Short mmCIF file of C-alpha atoms in Angstrom, two decimals:
data_model
loop_
_atom_site.label_atom_id
_atom_site.label_comp_id
_atom_site.label_asym_id
_atom_site.label_seq_id
_atom_site.Cartn_x
_atom_site.Cartn_y
_atom_site.Cartn_z
CA LEU A 1 -10.13 -24.87 47.61
CA LEU A 2 -10.93 -26.28 44.19
CA LEU A 3 -12.25 -22.90 43.05
CA ALA A 4 -9.16 -21.14 44.38
CA ALA A 5 -6.88 -23.63 42.64
CA SER A 6 -8.79 -23.14 39.40
CA CYS A 7 -8.40 -19.35 39.67
CA VAL A 8 -4.66 -19.70 40.34
CA ARG A 9 -4.20 -21.93 37.28
CA ALA A 10 -6.21 -19.50 35.11
CA ALA A 11 -4.19 -16.50 36.34
CA ALA A 12 -0.94 -18.35 35.69
CA ALA A 13 -1.96 -18.86 32.05
CA PHE A 14 -2.16 -15.11 31.41
CA PRO A 15 0.92 -13.01 30.54
CA PRO A 16 2.41 -11.12 33.52
CA GLY A 17 0.49 -7.89 34.07
CA CYS A 18 -2.69 -9.16 32.37
CA TYR A 19 -5.87 -9.96 34.24
CA PRO A 20 -9.60 -10.45 33.55
CA ALA A 21 -12.27 -8.22 35.08
CA GLU A 22 -15.88 -7.22 34.62
CA GLU A 23 -17.04 -3.69 33.86
CA GLY A 24 -20.70 -2.84 33.57
CA GLY A 25 -21.62 -6.43 32.90
CA LEU A 26 -19.02 -6.74 30.13
CA LYS A 27 -16.08 -9.12 30.43
CA THR A 28 -12.86 -7.16 30.24
CA PHE A 29 -9.27 -8.25 29.76
CA ARG A 30 -6.61 -5.73 30.76
CA CYS A 31 -2.97 -5.85 29.67
CA SER A 32 -2.11 -2.17 30.11
CA HIS A 33 1.56 -1.42 30.93
CA ALA A 34 2.39 -5.15 30.72
CA HIS A 35 5.57 -4.73 28.60
CA LEU A 36 4.05 -6.79 25.79
CA THR A 37 5.85 -7.00 22.45
CA GLU A 38 3.05 -8.88 20.67
CA VAL A 39 -0.65 -9.56 20.97
CA PRO A 40 -1.17 -12.34 23.55
CA SER A 41 -2.49 -15.61 22.17
CA ASP A 42 -4.37 -16.70 25.30
CA ILE A 43 -6.97 -13.92 25.61
CA PRO A 44 -10.31 -15.35 26.84
CA ASN A 45 -12.58 -15.76 23.84
CA ASP A 46 -15.59 -14.33 25.70
CA THR A 47 -13.85 -10.95 26.13
CA HIS A 48 -15.93 -7.87 25.32
CA LYS A 49 -13.35 -5.16 26.08
CA LEU A 50 -9.63 -5.64 25.48
CA TYR A 51 -7.00 -3.18 26.72
CA LEU A 52 -3.53 -3.64 25.21
CA ASP A 53 -2.54 0.01 25.60
CA SER A 54 0.81 1.33 26.79
CA ASN A 55 2.92 -1.62 25.68
CA ARG A 56 5.68 -2.17 23.10
CA ILE A 57 3.74 -3.94 20.33
CA PRO A 58 5.37 -3.00 16.96
CA PHE A 59 3.23 -4.92 14.47
CA LEU A 60 -0.25 -6.43 14.08
CA PRO A 61 -0.15 -9.66 12.04
CA ARG A 62 -2.96 -11.30 10.10
CA ASP A 63 -5.70 -12.85 12.29
CA ALA A 64 -4.30 -11.27 15.46
CA PHE A 65 -7.81 -11.18 17.01
CA ARG A 66 -9.57 -13.99 15.16
CA ASP A 67 -10.57 -15.90 18.34
CA LEU A 68 -12.52 -13.00 19.88
CA PRO A 69 -16.04 -13.27 18.42
CA LEU A 70 -17.62 -11.06 21.12
CA LEU A 71 -15.11 -8.22 21.16
CA LEU A 72 -16.71 -4.76 21.27
CA GLU A 73 -13.84 -2.46 22.24
CA LEU A 74 -10.13 -2.73 21.42
CA ASP A 75 -7.57 -0.31 22.82
CA LEU A 76 -4.12 -0.46 21.16
CA SER A 77 -3.08 3.09 21.96
CA HIS A 78 0.39 4.10 23.17
CA ASN A 79 2.29 1.23 21.59
CA SER A 80 5.00 1.16 18.89
CA ILE A 81 2.74 -0.07 16.09
CA ALA A 82 4.27 0.85 12.73
CA GLY A 83 2.62 -1.79 10.57
CA VAL A 84 -0.79 -3.45 10.33
CA GLU A 85 -1.11 -6.44 8.03
CA SER A 86 -4.23 -6.73 5.91
CA GLY A 87 -6.51 -9.13 7.77
CA ALA A 88 -5.25 -8.19 11.24
CA PHE A 89 -8.80 -7.35 12.33
CA ARG A 90 -10.49 -10.14 10.39
CA GLY A 91 -13.50 -11.51 12.21
CA LEU A 92 -14.26 -8.25 14.05
CA ALA A 93 -16.22 -6.40 11.37
CA ASP A 94 -19.72 -7.27 12.56
CA HIS A 95 -19.40 -6.51 16.28
CA LEU A 96 -16.40 -4.26 17.06
CA ARG A 97 -17.62 -0.78 18.09
CA SER A 98 -14.39 0.99 19.03
CA LEU A 99 -10.77 0.71 17.84
CA ASP A 100 -8.07 2.95 19.32
CA LEU A 101 -4.80 3.13 17.36
CA SER A 102 -3.77 6.53 18.66
CA SER A 103 -0.25 7.41 19.82
CA ASN A 104 1.58 4.78 17.80
CA ARG A 105 4.14 4.99 14.96
CA LEU A 106 1.84 4.65 11.98
CA VAL A 107 3.14 6.48 8.93
CA SER A 108 0.77 4.81 6.51
CA LEU A 109 -2.15 2.37 6.75
CA SER A 110 -4.03 0.71 3.91
CA LYS A 111 -7.79 1.07 3.77
CA GLU A 112 -8.00 -2.71 3.31
CA ALA A 113 -6.67 -3.20 6.86
CA VAL A 114 -9.50 -1.34 8.62
CA GLY A 115 -11.95 -0.24 5.93
CA HIS A 116 -14.27 -3.22 6.49
CA LEU A 117 -14.81 -2.33 10.16
CA LYS A 118 -17.94 -0.61 11.42
CA ALA A 119 -16.11 0.55 14.53
CA LYS A 120 -15.26 4.14 15.38
CA VAL A 121 -11.50 4.41 14.83
CA ASN A 122 -9.06 6.73 16.60
CA LEU A 123 -6.00 7.44 14.42
CA SER A 124 -4.70 10.54 16.17
CA ASP A 125 -1.14 11.23 17.31
CA ASN A 126 0.68 9.15 14.71
CA PRO A 127 3.51 10.40 12.42
CA TRP A 128 1.35 10.29 9.28
CA LEU A 129 2.60 10.73 5.73
CA CYS A 130 -0.07 12.84 4.08
CA ASP A 131 -0.71 11.34 0.66
CA CYS A 132 -3.40 9.66 -1.44
CA ARG A 133 -3.27 6.49 0.67
CA LEU A 134 -4.13 8.38 3.85
CA GLN A 135 -6.84 10.33 2.02
CA GLU A 136 -8.49 7.08 0.90
CA LEU A 137 -8.22 5.67 4.43
CA ILE A 138 -9.86 8.72 6.02
CA ARG A 139 -12.71 8.57 3.52
CA THR A 140 -13.25 4.86 4.26
CA VAL A 141 -13.27 4.64 8.07
CA ALA A 142 -15.58 6.18 10.65
CA LEU A 143 -13.41 8.37 12.85
CA ALA A 144 -13.95 8.44 16.61
CA ALA A 145 -15.57 11.62 17.85
CA GLY A 146 -13.06 14.39 18.51
CA SER A 147 -10.11 12.48 17.04
CA ALA A 148 -9.97 14.01 13.55
CA GLY A 149 -7.96 17.06 14.65
CA GLY A 150 -5.21 14.79 15.97
CA ILE A 151 -4.45 13.34 12.53
CA VAL A 152 -1.57 15.65 11.64
CA CYS A 153 0.87 15.57 8.72
CA ALA A 154 4.34 14.63 9.96
CA ALA A 155 5.50 14.45 6.33
CA ALA A 156 4.03 15.47 2.97
CA ALA A 157 5.06 16.15 -0.61
CA HIS A 158 4.65 19.88 -0.01
CA GLU A 159 6.42 21.42 2.96
CA GLU A 160 3.53 23.80 3.72
CA HIS A 161 1.33 20.82 4.68
CA VAL A 162 3.67 19.54 7.41
CA GLY A 163 2.33 20.16 10.90
CA LYS A 164 -1.24 20.77 9.73
CA ALA A 165 -4.32 18.68 10.48
CA PHE A 166 -4.97 16.37 7.56
CA LEU A 167 -8.66 17.22 7.28
CA GLN A 168 -7.70 20.87 6.98
CA VAL A 169 -5.24 20.06 4.20
CA ILE A 170 -7.58 17.88 2.10
CA ALA A 171 -10.22 20.59 2.26
CA HIS A 172 -8.07 22.40 -0.34
CA THR A 173 -5.85 19.63 -1.78
CA ASP A 174 -6.80 16.40 -3.50
CA PHE A 175 -3.77 14.13 -3.10
CA CYS A 176 -5.26 11.37 -5.24
CA ASN A 177 -5.85 13.68 -8.24
CA ALA A 178 -2.28 14.94 -7.99
CA TYR A 179 -1.05 11.34 -7.89
CA LYS A 180 -3.17 10.45 -10.92
CA ARG A 181 -1.79 13.41 -12.90
CA THR A 182 1.76 12.37 -12.05
CA THR A 183 1.04 8.79 -13.12
CA ASP A 184 -0.55 9.95 -16.40
CA ILE A 185 2.46 12.14 -17.21
CA ALA A 186 4.82 9.23 -16.50
CA MET A 187 2.79 6.99 -18.82
CA LEU A 188 2.86 9.61 -21.59
CA VAL A 189 6.62 10.02 -21.25
CA THR A 190 7.08 6.25 -21.42
CA MET A 191 4.83 5.92 -24.48
CA PHE A 192 6.66 8.79 -26.23
CA GLY A 193 9.97 7.09 -25.50
CA TRP A 194 8.82 3.82 -27.07
CA PHE A 195 7.37 5.69 -30.07
CA ALA A 196 10.66 7.52 -30.60
CA MET A 197 12.54 4.21 -30.47
CA VAL A 198 10.25 2.68 -33.12
CA ILE A 199 10.65 5.71 -35.42
CA ALA A 200 14.42 5.64 -34.97
CA TYR A 201 14.50 1.94 -35.87
CA LEU A 202 12.38 2.49 -38.99
CA VAL A 203 14.62 5.34 -40.15
CA TYR A 204 17.70 3.18 -39.57
CA TYR A 205 16.10 0.25 -41.42
CA VAL A 206 15.19 2.39 -44.48
CA ARG A 207 18.62 4.01 -44.63
CA GLN A 208 20.36 0.66 -44.28
CA ASN A 209 18.34 -0.81 -47.15
CA GLN A 210 18.99 2.25 -49.31
CA GLU A 211 22.69 1.84 -48.72
CA ASP A 212 22.52 -1.85 -49.65
CA ALA A 213 20.58 -1.00 -52.85
CA ARG A 214 23.11 1.66 -53.79
CA ARG A 215 26.01 -0.75 -53.34
CA HIS A 216 24.24 -3.36 -55.44
CA LEU A 217 23.67 -0.89 -58.29
CA GLU A 218 27.31 0.14 -58.19
CA TYR A 219 28.25 -3.50 -58.38
CA LEU A 220 26.01 -3.99 -61.43
CA LYS A 221 27.59 -1.01 -63.17
CA SER A 222 31.00 -2.53 -62.70
CA LEU A 223 29.98 -5.73 -64.57
CA PRO A 224 30.30 -6.22 -68.41
CA SER A 225 27.36 -4.60 -70.24
CA LYS A 226 25.56 -7.83 -71.32
CA GLN A 227 25.76 -9.40 -67.90
CA ARG A 228 24.85 -6.04 -66.36
CA ARG A 229 21.71 -5.71 -68.48
CA SER A 230 20.67 -9.25 -67.59
CA GLU A 231 21.13 -8.65 -63.88
CA GLU A 232 19.51 -5.22 -64.08
CA SER A 233 16.49 -6.84 -65.70
CA SER A 234 16.50 -9.45 -62.98
CA THR A 235 16.76 -6.78 -60.33
CA ILE A 236 13.93 -4.74 -61.90
CA SER A 237 11.73 -7.85 -62.11
CA THR A 238 12.46 -8.65 -58.51
CA VAL A 239 11.64 -5.10 -57.41
CA VAL A 240 8.39 -5.12 -59.43
#
């Protein structure tokens, strides 16, 4: 009776639709199809395999899995994940073997969010924006076997890349070099603009001083000759 009561209390602590199990000697926690909108906070900390697939989770915050020091496999597929905060997988780098982020709403993902992981990562079936950021991400992570072909460009700077597998595109296009060239051109245009402003100011300054000098000489000419010679000498001395 005591054991049964303990099991009932433990089950009651889990979100509806979530339950612990054991698979091949590994402790598993399943929350598939549980209508979750966030990562549960009461996952047993001795969990080896965590299934959070087929829910409605939109975002992974920092330290979302920090209390799972034994986690080996994490399935987050078929959710609504559109954002992953840097540090969301902190604490998992040394032991996580598999991370499934397929079939979500990821348009972009920084390499800092997952680049430190040693796990095989599945990024397929997301509406990716094909750009330098995605190129850096793909070169940083270890992709799960057979998942590379599912990373398809939903959007890109060039229309001909849309609908193509990203690995096929970057075989012929270096997005990061194109971005660097664009940045360099923007810097050159900015520098030229500042240079033109400085030149314009110098020209204005010289012309303004010439005009002032001309007016002063005209004023001296209008004075009586003796006073004019004295002031001209003073002006010449000052100039010298």
